[in-house]
Amino acid sequence: MAYELYYWDGLQGRGEFVRLALEESGADYVDVTREPGRGTDAMFALMKSESEPHIPFAPPFLRDNELIIPHVANILFYLGPKLGLAPEDEGLRHVANGLQLTITDFVAEVHDTHHPIDTSLYYEDQKPEAKARSAAFIRDRIPKFLGYFERVLRQNPSGPQHIVGNGLTYVDLSLFQVIEGLTYAFPKAMAKRKGEYPTLLALHDRVAKRPNIARYLASPRRLAFNEDGIFRHYPELDSAE
Amino acid sequence: MAYELYYWDGLQGRGEFVRLALEESGADYVDVTREPGRGTDAMFALMKSESEPHIPFAPPFLRDNELIIPHVANILFYLGPKLGLAPEDEGLRHVANGLQLTITDFVAEVHDTHHPIDTSLYYEDQKPEAKARSAAFIRDRIPKFLGYFERVLRQNPSGPQHIVGNGLTYVDLSLFQVIEGLTYAFPKAMAKRKGEYPTLLALHDRVAKRPNIARYLASPRRLAFNEDGIFRHYPELDSAE
C-alpha cells in the first residue's frame, strides 16, 4: 500500500519536510487531503476517531497500513531507512534525529515570529509583538541556528557534503527547505547574512539540483510559499538590522 | 561506563524528563554539571568543541561512550529499550516517540508563557506579552493538550493504565512531570480543570508512588521547581479564567 501523508491542503508547512524525502526517493505516496473525494475531512476523521488506538495530536502524520506516525522528525526517523535516506549506523541515526529535532525547534520559532502571543488569533491581531519577536529572531536566532548547522557541516568527519555521515539523508533535504523558507520570509535579513554560511548554502544548492528534487520543485505538487504556511513574507517583519 | 547527562545545574528543566527515566530504571548515570570538579564548563567544552564530530545545539544531551545524543525525545527513544521503558514492538516505539514529541511541543509552549518575545531578555522585560500569552495558554492550550492525553489514555487498546502499550514507558514518566510542572506553575488554572482529566491524573498519582520515583523525589537529586526552569510560578500569569 502507498504511504499516506496527512497534512493541511494549500500550504507547504511542516508537511513539506516529509514530501521532500518521499519525492527524492521516488516513494509511492498519497497526499491525502489533496485527493479528490477525500480532502481535509479524511484527516479530521482520523484525528477525531474514538476507536483508533493511536490518534495523532496534529498534522502532519503518516499512515503506513495500520500504523499512524505523527510529528515530522518521527516520520522521517521511521521512513529514513526505508527510503535510503538515513545513515546505516544505528548511532548516526540518532545523530540525524537530533539534527532534525533542532530543525523542528527552529521551525517552531519561525512560526512564532508571526504568532508570538496566540495561535488562535490572526497575525494582524498581534503585529507589534510579532515585530518585536522577529527583530530578536533575526538578530539572535537565525545566526545561532544557521551558524550551528554550518559548524556541524564543517566538522563532519566524512566531509562537508552532508550534515551527517557520508551520504544524502533526510536532514540534508530539510536544511534545503529551511534555507528556501528563510530566504522567502526574510529576504533582507538573509541577503545580509548568507555569506556567513557558505557550506550550508552550497548544500542547499546541491539539493536543489538533484534530479528528483528539481522535478518535484517544478511540478504542481510543490505549492508556492504563501501567508498560510510556516514561512511567511510580511515585509514589515523583515530587516537587514 | 555510566551514562553522562549534560544539562544546566540548578533547575529541573528539560533534563528532568531524562532523569526520571534514569532514576526509575536504576541506571548508572552521572549528572555531569553537578559533579564537583566538572560543572557547567564540561558541558560547554563539548558544545564548543571544534573537533567533536557530533556537537549538540543545546542541552540536555546524553553521552554514551563515543555517542553524543541531544534532545529529550531523542535521548528517551535511544534509552527507552535499554532501560526497559519502551514498548517491545517497533511500531509502538514510534507511537511512543510521537507522544513524547507532543510533550516536547507542549513544554516549549510552557516556556513561551514567560518568554513570548525574546529568550535573551528577562521575564520582567516582557511581562505584558507574557500575560497575554499565558491567558491564551490557559484558555486554549492546556485543555487542548491535556484533553488529548486523556483521550489517548482512554483509547489505549491495552487499557488506560499506560499511555502506550501494556507496560510503563518513559512517556508515562514524562506525563507525570508535565502534571507536576503545570500544577506548580498554574495552580489556580489546574485546580479549576483537573477534574476533566481523571485518567491522566490517576496515571500521575501512580507514577509518584513507584518506589524508585518516590525515593528520587524525596532525595536531594530532585531539585525544587524554581523561576530558572521551564515551569515557573509567576502568580500574575496564573488564573482560573
Short mmCIF file of C-alpha atoms in Angstrom, two decimals:
data_model
loop_
_atom_site.label_atom_id
_atom_site.label_comp_id
_atom_site.label_asym_id
_atom_site.label_seq_id
_atom_site.Cartn_x
_atom_site.Cartn_y
_atom_site.Cartn_z
CA MET A 1 0.00 0.00 0.00
CA ALA A 2 1.20 3.54 -0.75
CA TYR A 3 2.26 5.71 2.19
CA GLU A 4 -0.47 8.16 3.13
CA LEU A 5 0.62 11.64 4.16
CA TYR A 6 -1.96 13.69 6.06
CA TYR A 7 -1.43 17.44 6.19
CA TRP A 8 -3.31 20.68 5.56
CA ASP A 9 -4.02 21.33 1.90
CA GLY A 10 -2.94 24.61 0.33
CA LEU A 11 0.38 25.17 2.03
CA GLN A 12 3.87 23.68 2.30
CA GLY A 13 4.12 23.95 6.08
CA ARG A 14 5.61 21.16 8.14
CA GLY A 15 4.36 18.56 5.66
CA GLU A 16 6.92 19.76 3.14
CA PHE A 17 9.84 18.21 5.06
CA VAL A 18 8.18 14.82 4.61
CA ARG A 19 7.24 15.44 0.98
CA LEU A 20 10.85 16.23 0.08
CA ALA A 21 12.00 12.85 1.44
CA LEU A 22 9.22 10.97 -0.35
CA GLU A 23 9.89 12.82 -3.62
CA GLU A 24 13.68 12.42 -3.51
CA SER A 25 13.36 8.67 -3.08
CA GLY A 26 10.54 8.28 -5.62
CA ALA A 27 8.35 6.59 -2.99
CA ASP A 28 4.76 5.70 -3.71
CA TYR A 29 2.67 8.08 -1.60
CA VAL A 30 -0.68 9.82 -1.49
CA ASP A 31 -1.07 13.39 -0.24
CA VAL A 32 -4.46 12.56 1.24
CA THR A 33 -6.09 15.97 1.71
CA ARG A 34 -5.32 16.87 -1.91
CA GLU A 35 -7.06 13.75 -3.23
CA PRO A 36 -10.41 14.37 -4.92
CA GLY A 37 -13.15 12.84 -2.79
CA ARG A 38 -11.06 12.68 0.39
CA GLY A 39 -9.83 16.13 1.34
CA THR A 40 -9.34 17.51 4.82
CA ASP A 41 -12.35 15.58 6.15
CA ALA A 42 -10.34 12.36 5.85
CA MET A 43 -7.68 13.90 8.09
CA PHE A 44 -10.14 15.07 10.71
CA ALA A 45 -11.89 11.70 10.71
CA LEU A 46 -8.65 10.08 11.91
CA MET A 47 -7.84 12.82 14.43
CA LYS A 48 -11.32 12.72 15.97
CA SER A 49 -11.74 8.97 15.84
CA GLU A 50 -12.97 7.41 19.07
CA SER A 51 -11.84 3.94 18.06
CA GLU A 52 -8.36 4.47 16.58
CA PRO A 53 -5.77 3.14 19.02
CA HIS A 54 -3.15 5.79 18.21
CA ILE A 55 -4.67 9.16 17.43
CA PRO A 56 -2.33 11.99 16.43
CA PHE A 57 -2.36 15.38 18.16
CA ALA A 58 -1.90 17.36 14.95
CA PRO A 59 -0.86 17.00 11.31
CA PRO A 60 1.38 16.09 9.66
CA PHE A 61 1.07 12.37 10.25
CA LEU A 62 1.87 9.37 8.10
CA ARG A 63 -0.19 6.25 7.69
CA ASP A 64 1.66 3.05 6.81
CA ASN A 65 -1.00 0.35 6.80
CA GLU A 66 -2.20 0.08 10.43
CA LEU A 67 0.45 2.36 11.85
CA ILE A 68 -0.16 6.10 12.28
CA ILE A 69 3.01 8.09 12.89
CA PRO A 70 2.84 11.77 13.88
CA HIS A 71 5.49 14.53 14.00
CA VAL A 72 7.89 15.37 11.19
CA ALA A 73 11.05 14.13 12.93
CA ASN A 74 9.35 10.89 13.94
CA ILE A 75 8.01 10.29 10.42
CA LEU A 76 11.46 10.89 8.95
CA PHE A 77 13.16 8.68 11.56
CA TYR A 78 10.70 5.95 10.57
CA LEU A 79 10.90 6.47 6.81
CA GLY A 80 14.60 7.32 6.53
CA PRO A 81 15.97 3.75 6.45
CA LYS A 82 13.11 2.51 4.23
CA LEU A 83 13.74 5.29 1.70
CA GLY A 84 17.53 5.01 1.77
CA LEU A 85 17.80 8.45 3.36
CA ALA A 86 19.25 7.57 6.77
CA PRO A 87 22.75 6.55 7.86
CA GLU A 88 23.40 2.81 8.08
CA ASP A 89 24.87 3.11 11.55
CA GLU A 90 22.34 2.99 14.41
CA GLY A 91 24.17 5.64 16.45
CA LEU A 92 24.35 8.00 13.48
CA ARG A 93 20.60 7.60 13.05
CA HIS A 94 20.19 9.17 16.46
CA VAL A 95 22.61 11.91 15.46
CA ALA A 96 20.43 12.54 12.38
CA ASN A 97 17.32 12.58 14.57
CA GLY A 98 18.97 15.09 16.91
CA LEU A 99 19.73 17.39 13.98
CA GLN A 100 16.17 17.04 12.69
CA LEU A 101 14.83 17.97 16.13
CA THR A 102 16.98 21.08 16.13
CA ILE A 103 15.33 21.94 12.78
CA THR A 104 11.93 21.26 14.43
CA ASP A 105 12.72 23.80 17.16
CA PHE A 106 13.93 26.33 14.62
CA VAL A 107 10.75 25.92 12.55
CA ALA A 108 8.60 26.44 15.66
CA GLU A 109 10.46 29.69 16.28
CA VAL A 110 9.85 30.75 12.66
CA HIS A 111 6.15 30.14 13.24
CA ASP A 112 6.18 32.26 16.38
CA THR A 113 7.66 35.27 14.56
CA HIS A 114 4.15 35.85 13.14
CA HIS A 115 2.25 34.27 16.07
CA PRO A 116 4.09 35.24 19.25
CA ILE A 117 1.05 35.54 21.53
CA ASP A 118 -1.88 33.43 20.41
CA THR A 119 -2.11 30.83 17.66
CA SER A 120 -5.90 31.16 17.63
CA LEU A 121 -5.67 34.82 16.55
CA TYR A 122 -4.62 36.26 13.18
CA TYR A 123 -1.20 37.74 12.62
CA GLU A 124 -2.92 41.09 12.23
CA ASP A 125 -4.09 40.85 15.84
CA GLN A 126 -0.54 40.55 17.23
CA LYS A 127 1.52 42.74 14.92
CA PRO A 128 3.57 44.83 17.38
CA GLU A 129 4.55 41.71 19.31
CA ALA A 130 5.37 39.93 16.02
CA LYS A 131 7.66 42.78 15.09
CA ALA A 132 9.50 42.57 18.42
CA ARG A 133 9.82 38.80 18.21
CA SER A 134 11.00 38.95 14.58
CA ALA A 135 13.68 41.50 15.47
CA ALA A 136 15.05 39.15 18.15
CA PHE A 137 14.74 36.21 15.75
CA ILE A 138 16.73 37.96 13.03
CA ARG A 139 19.32 39.34 15.43
CA ASP A 140 19.93 36.25 17.62
CA ARG A 141 18.21 33.13 16.43
CA ILE A 142 18.98 33.00 12.68
CA PRO A 143 22.73 33.36 13.34
CA LYS A 144 22.61 30.90 16.23
CA PHE A 145 20.85 28.14 14.27
CA LEU A 146 22.48 28.66 10.86
CA GLY A 147 25.87 29.12 12.50
CA TYR A 148 25.36 25.80 14.24
CA PHE A 149 24.48 23.91 11.06
CA GLU A 150 27.43 25.50 9.27
CA ARG A 151 29.75 24.24 12.04
CA VAL A 152 28.25 20.75 12.02
CA LEU A 153 28.75 20.50 8.25
CA ARG A 154 32.37 21.65 8.50
CA GLN A 155 33.12 19.26 11.38
CA ASN A 156 31.50 16.23 9.74
CA PRO A 157 34.35 13.69 9.75
CA SER A 158 33.01 12.29 6.45
CA GLY A 159 33.26 15.71 4.79
CA PRO A 160 31.12 18.84 4.43
CA GLN A 161 28.99 17.49 1.58
CA HIS A 162 26.38 16.16 4.01
CA ILE A 163 25.30 17.08 7.51
CA VAL A 164 25.69 13.55 8.85
CA GLY A 165 27.59 10.54 7.56
CA ASN A 166 28.90 10.19 4.03
CA GLY A 167 25.64 10.13 2.08
CA LEU A 168 22.47 12.11 1.48
CA THR A 169 19.96 11.94 4.35
CA TYR A 170 16.56 13.46 5.00
CA VAL A 171 18.30 16.05 7.21
CA ASP A 172 20.10 17.46 4.14
CA LEU A 173 16.73 17.79 2.40
CA SER A 174 15.23 19.54 5.42
CA LEU A 175 18.13 22.01 5.55
CA PHE A 176 17.44 22.85 1.91
CA GLN A 177 13.86 23.66 2.91
CA VAL A 178 14.95 25.79 5.87
CA ILE A 179 17.14 27.94 3.59
CA GLU A 180 14.37 28.18 0.97
CA GLY A 181 11.85 29.23 3.59
CA LEU A 182 14.03 31.77 5.35
CA THR A 183 15.02 33.33 2.04
CA TYR A 184 11.35 33.69 1.15
CA ALA A 185 10.25 35.04 4.55
CA PHE A 186 13.22 37.25 5.43
CA PRO A 187 14.93 38.20 2.13
CA LYS A 188 16.68 41.28 3.52
CA ALA A 189 17.98 39.54 6.62
CA MET A 190 19.16 36.58 4.58
CA ALA A 191 20.79 38.70 1.87
CA LYS A 192 22.86 40.34 4.57
CA ARG A 193 23.94 37.13 6.35
CA LYS A 194 24.03 34.41 3.69
CA GLY A 195 27.76 34.85 3.10
CA GLU A 196 28.47 33.62 6.62
CA TYR A 197 27.18 30.13 5.83
CA PRO A 198 28.88 29.09 2.58
CA THR A 199 28.93 25.35 3.37
CA LEU A 200 25.24 25.34 4.23
CA LEU A 201 24.34 27.35 1.13
CA ALA A 202 26.38 25.00 -1.04
CA LEU A 203 24.43 22.06 0.41
CA HIS A 204 21.17 23.89 -0.37
CA ASP A 205 22.26 24.42 -3.97
CA ARG A 206 23.28 20.80 -4.45
CA VAL A 207 19.97 19.53 -3.11
CA ALA A 208 18.03 21.86 -5.44
CA LYS A 209 19.83 20.30 -8.42
CA ARG A 210 19.13 16.67 -7.59
CA PRO A 211 17.02 15.31 -10.45
CA ASN A 212 14.04 14.13 -8.38
CA ILE A 213 14.02 17.29 -6.27
CA ALA A 214 14.35 19.57 -9.31
CA ARG A 215 11.48 17.71 -10.99
CA TYR A 216 9.36 18.00 -7.87
CA LEU A 217 10.08 21.71 -7.42
CA ALA A 218 8.95 22.33 -11.00
CA SER A 219 5.77 20.26 -10.60
CA PRO A 220 2.33 21.41 -9.46
CA ARG A 221 2.78 19.24 -6.36
CA ARG A 222 5.19 21.84 -4.98
CA LEU A 223 2.94 24.66 -3.83
CA ALA A 224 4.32 28.17 -3.69
CA PHE A 225 5.15 29.68 -0.29
CA ASN A 226 2.24 31.74 0.98
CA GLU A 227 0.90 33.51 4.05
CA ASP A 228 -0.93 30.42 5.34
CA GLY A 229 2.27 28.44 5.89
CA ILE A 230 5.06 28.49 8.44
CA PHE A 231 7.43 30.67 6.39
CA ARG A 232 5.52 33.88 5.66
CA HIS A 233 6.77 37.02 3.99
CA TYR A 234 5.49 40.05 5.85
CA PRO A 235 7.82 42.84 4.66
CA GLU A 236 7.34 44.74 7.94
CA LEU A 237 8.89 41.84 9.88
CA ASP A 238 11.98 41.58 7.69
CA SER A 239 15.06 43.73 8.09
CA ALA A 240 18.78 43.87 7.42
CA GLU A 241 19.05 45.13 11.05
CA MET B 1 30.76 3.34 31.54
CA ALA B 2 27.94 5.25 33.26
CA TYR B 3 25.64 7.34 31.10
CA GLU B 4 26.57 11.01 31.26
CA LEU B 5 23.71 13.51 31.30
CA TYR B 6 24.63 17.08 30.44
CA TYR B 7 22.21 19.80 31.47
CA TRP B 8 22.13 23.13 33.31
CA ASP B 9 22.74 22.82 37.02
CA GLY B 10 20.26 24.34 39.47
CA LEU B 11 16.99 23.57 37.72
CA GLN B 12 14.80 20.66 36.67
CA GLY B 13 14.09 21.96 33.18
CA ARG B 14 14.12 19.66 30.19
CA GLY B 15 16.77 17.48 31.79
CA GLU B 16 14.21 16.25 34.31
CA PHE B 17 12.40 14.12 31.73
CA VAL B 18 15.62 12.19 31.20
CA ARG B 19 16.43 11.99 34.92
CA LEU B 20 13.05 10.41 35.67
CA ALA B 21 13.72 7.59 33.20
CA LEU B 22 17.24 7.00 34.53
CA GLU B 23 16.02 7.04 38.14
CA GLU B 24 13.02 4.77 37.54
CA SER B 25 15.21 2.13 35.95
CA GLY B 26 18.03 2.49 38.47
CA ALA B 27 20.52 3.14 35.67
CA ASP B 28 24.10 4.10 36.42
CA TYR B 29 24.42 7.76 35.40
CA VAL B 30 26.32 10.93 36.16
CA ASP B 31 24.67 14.35 36.17
CA VAL B 32 27.81 15.97 34.85
CA THR B 33 27.34 19.65 35.65
CA ARG B 34 26.57 18.79 39.29
CA GLU B 35 29.79 16.83 39.67
CA PRO B 36 32.45 18.52 41.79
CA GLY B 37 35.36 19.47 39.56
CA ARG B 38 33.41 19.24 36.32
CA GLY B 39 30.44 21.62 36.39
CA THR B 40 28.97 23.59 33.54
CA ASP B 41 32.41 24.07 31.95
CA ALA B 42 32.43 20.39 30.99
CA MET B 43 29.15 20.93 29.14
CA PHE B 44 30.36 24.00 27.27
CA ALA B 45 33.60 22.26 26.36
CA LEU B 46 31.63 19.67 24.39
CA MET B 47 29.25 22.21 22.84
CA LYS B 48 32.08 24.48 21.69
CA SER B 49 34.43 21.71 20.64
CA GLU B 50 35.99 22.15 17.22
CA SER B 51 36.96 18.52 16.94
CA GLU B 52 33.88 16.60 18.17
CA PRO B 53 32.17 15.00 15.19
CA HIS B 54 28.62 15.46 16.56
CA ILE B 55 28.21 18.64 18.53
CA PRO B 56 24.84 19.31 20.17
CA PHE B 57 22.94 22.55 19.65
CA ALA B 58 21.80 22.84 23.26
CA PRO B 59 21.46 20.84 26.47
CA PRO B 60 20.22 18.39 27.52
CA PHE B 61 22.35 15.82 25.79
CA LEU B 62 23.48 12.35 26.75
CA ARG B 63 26.90 10.83 26.32
CA ASP B 64 27.09 7.07 25.93
CA ASN B 65 30.77 6.35 25.32
CA GLU B 66 31.57 7.94 21.93
CA LEU B 67 27.99 8.80 21.09
CA ILE B 68 26.51 12.20 21.94
CA ILE B 69 22.73 12.30 21.73
CA PRO B 70 20.86 15.61 22.00
CA HIS B 71 17.15 16.42 22.54
CA VAL B 72 14.94 14.90 25.23
CA ALA B 73 12.76 12.83 22.90
CA ASN B 74 15.81 11.50 21.05
CA ILE B 75 17.59 10.59 24.29
CA LEU B 76 14.50 8.76 25.53
CA PHE B 77 13.98 6.99 22.21
CA TYR B 78 17.59 5.81 22.48
CA LEU B 79 17.50 4.90 26.18
CA GLY B 80 13.96 3.52 26.34
CA PRO B 81 14.69 -0.03 25.14
CA LYS B 82 17.96 -0.21 27.10
CA LEU B 83 16.21 0.82 30.33
CA GLY B 84 13.14 -1.37 29.81
CA LEU B 85 10.97 1.72 29.41
CA ALA B 86 9.88 1.36 25.78
CA PRO B 87 7.34 -0.92 24.09
CA GLU B 88 8.73 -4.13 22.60
CA ASP B 89 7.00 -3.54 19.29
CA GLU B 90 8.92 -1.39 16.81
CA GLY B 91 5.79 0.39 15.57
CA LEU B 92 4.68 1.19 19.11
CA ARG B 93 8.11 2.70 19.73
CA HIS B 94 7.31 5.27 17.08
CA VAL B 95 3.90 5.82 18.68
CA ALA B 96 5.71 6.48 21.99
CA ASN B 97 8.11 8.84 20.25
CA GLY B 98 5.17 10.71 18.68
CA LEU B 99 3.60 11.16 22.13
CA GLN B 100 6.92 12.34 23.56
CA LEU B 101 7.24 14.89 20.75
CA THR B 102 3.78 16.22 21.56
CA ILE B 103 5.04 16.68 25.13
CA THR B 104 8.11 18.47 23.70
CA ASP B 105 5.85 20.91 21.86
CA PHE B 106 3.74 21.46 24.96
CA VAL B 107 6.85 22.14 27.08
CA ALA B 108 8.09 24.67 24.52
CA GLU B 109 4.73 26.45 24.83
CA VAL B 110 5.04 26.42 28.63
CA HIS B 111 8.44 28.10 28.23
CA ASP B 112 7.00 30.76 25.97
CA THR B 113 4.34 31.76 28.53
CA HIS B 114 7.13 33.60 30.36
CA HIS B 115 9.29 34.31 27.31
CA PRO B 116 6.93 35.13 24.44
CA ILE B 117 9.12 37.70 22.71
CA ASP B 118 12.82 37.22 23.33
CA THR B 119 14.65 34.39 25.10
CA SER B 120 17.67 36.66 25.60
CA LEU B 121 15.66 39.06 27.79
CA TYR B 122 14.34 38.53 31.30
CA TYR B 123 10.72 37.70 32.01
CA GLU B 124 10.44 41.14 33.62
CA ASP B 125 11.22 42.74 30.25
CA GLN B 126 8.24 41.09 28.51
CA LYS B 127 5.58 40.98 31.21
CA PRO B 128 2.51 42.33 29.38
CA GLU B 129 3.15 39.99 26.46
CA ALA B 130 3.70 37.10 28.88
CA LYS B 131 0.36 37.85 30.47
CA ALA B 132 -1.40 37.78 27.09
CA ARG B 133 0.33 34.60 26.04
CA SER B 134 -0.41 32.90 29.37
CA ALA B 135 -4.09 33.79 29.12
CA ALA B 136 -4.29 32.09 25.71
CA PHE B 137 -2.24 29.17 27.03
CA ILE B 138 -4.58 28.61 29.98
CA ARG B 139 -7.73 29.11 27.91
CA ASP B 140 -6.83 27.08 24.80
CA ARG B 141 -3.62 25.14 25.08
CA ILE B 142 -3.84 23.42 28.47
CA PRO B 143 -7.27 21.92 27.63
CA LYS B 144 -6.14 21.01 24.12
CA PHE B 145 -3.02 19.13 25.23
CA LEU B 146 -4.33 17.57 28.45
CA GLY B 147 -7.62 16.67 26.75
CA TYR B 148 -5.61 14.91 24.06
CA PHE B 149 -3.54 12.86 26.53
CA GLU B 150 -6.71 11.96 28.45
CA ARG B 151 -8.28 10.67 25.22
CA VAL B 152 -5.17 8.69 24.24
CA LEU B 153 -5.11 7.01 27.66
CA ARG B 154 -8.79 6.11 27.44
CA GLN B 155 -8.43 4.77 23.91
CA ASN B 156 -5.34 2.69 24.62
CA PRO B 157 -6.41 -0.81 23.50
CA SER B 158 -4.22 -2.28 26.29
CA GLY B 159 -6.06 -0.26 28.94
CA PRO B 160 -5.86 3.23 30.49
CA GLN B 161 -3.07 2.36 32.94
CA HIS B 162 -0.42 3.46 30.47
CA ILE B 163 -0.30 5.91 27.57
CA VAL B 164 1.08 3.35 25.13
CA GLY B 165 1.15 -0.44 25.19
CA ASN B 166 0.60 -2.55 28.28
CA GLY B 167 3.58 -1.51 30.42
CA LEU B 168 5.26 1.52 31.90
CA THR B 169 7.20 3.63 29.40
CA TYR B 170 9.20 6.84 29.60
CA VAL B 171 6.17 8.67 28.20
CA ASP B 172 4.20 7.84 31.36
CA LEU B 173 7.04 9.31 33.43
CA SER B 174 7.09 12.44 31.29
CA LEU B 175 3.33 12.90 31.70
CA PHE B 176 3.83 12.75 35.47
CA GLN B 177 6.34 15.60 35.15
CA VAL B 178 4.01 17.66 32.93
CA ILE B 179 1.24 17.46 35.55
CA GLU B 180 3.70 18.26 38.37
CA GLY B 181 5.03 21.24 36.49
CA LEU B 182 1.68 22.67 35.45
CA THR B 183 0.34 22.31 38.99
CA TYR B 184 3.34 24.24 40.29
CA ALA B 185 3.22 26.95 37.63
CA PHE B 186 -0.53 27.44 37.24
CA PRO B 187 -2.15 26.21 40.47
CA LYS B 188 -5.39 28.15 40.01
CA ALA B 189 -5.87 27.11 36.40
CA MET B 190 -5.10 23.50 37.24
CA ALA B 191 -7.34 23.44 40.32
CA LYS B 192 -10.20 24.51 38.12
CA ARG B 193 -9.59 22.00 35.32
CA LYS B 194 -8.01 18.95 36.91
CA GLY B 195 -11.33 17.14 37.26
CA GLU B 196 -11.62 16.95 33.48
CA TYR B 197 -8.61 14.64 33.21
CA PRO B 198 -9.18 11.86 35.76
CA THR B 199 -7.34 9.16 33.81
CA LEU B 200 -4.29 11.36 33.35
CA LEU B 201 -4.30 12.41 37.00
CA ALA B 202 -4.58 8.77 38.09
CA LEU B 203 -1.52 7.97 35.96
CA HIS B 204 0.34 10.86 37.59
CA ASP B 205 -0.51 9.55 41.06
CA ARG B 206 0.58 6.01 40.24
CA VAL B 207 3.93 7.19 38.88
CA ALA B 208 4.55 9.28 42.01
CA LYS B 209 4.14 6.15 44.15
CA ARG B 210 6.54 3.94 42.24
CA PRO B 211 9.32 3.06 44.70
CA ASN B 212 12.27 4.35 42.65
CA ILE B 213 10.41 7.52 41.69
CA ALA B 214 9.23 8.16 45.26
CA ARG B 215 12.79 7.67 46.52
CA TYR B 216 14.13 10.02 43.87
CA LEU B 217 11.53 12.72 44.58
CA ALA B 218 12.50 12.63 48.27
CA SER B 219 16.23 12.80 47.52
CA PRO B 220 18.43 15.88 47.15
CA ARG B 221 18.91 14.94 43.49
CA ARG B 222 15.35 16.16 42.81
CA LEU B 223 15.69 19.93 42.84
CA ALA B 224 12.64 22.02 43.70
CA PHE B 225 10.84 23.87 40.92
CA ASN B 226 12.09 27.45 40.69
CA GLU B 227 12.00 30.52 38.49
CA ASP B 228 15.04 29.47 36.44
CA GLY B 229 13.33 26.41 34.97
CA ILE B 230 10.69 25.81 32.33
CA PHE B 231 7.75 25.61 34.73
CA ARG B 232 7.74 28.91 36.66
CA HIS B 233 5.21 30.17 39.12
CA TYR B 234 4.50 33.83 38.48
CA PRO B 235 1.18 34.41 40.28
CA GLU B 236 0.26 37.21 37.88
CA LEU B 237 0.31 34.76 34.94
CA ASP B 238 -1.97 32.22 36.61
CA SER B 239 -5.73 32.42 36.64
CA ALA B 240 -8.87 30.35 36.96
CA GLU B 241 -10.11 32.36 33.93
#
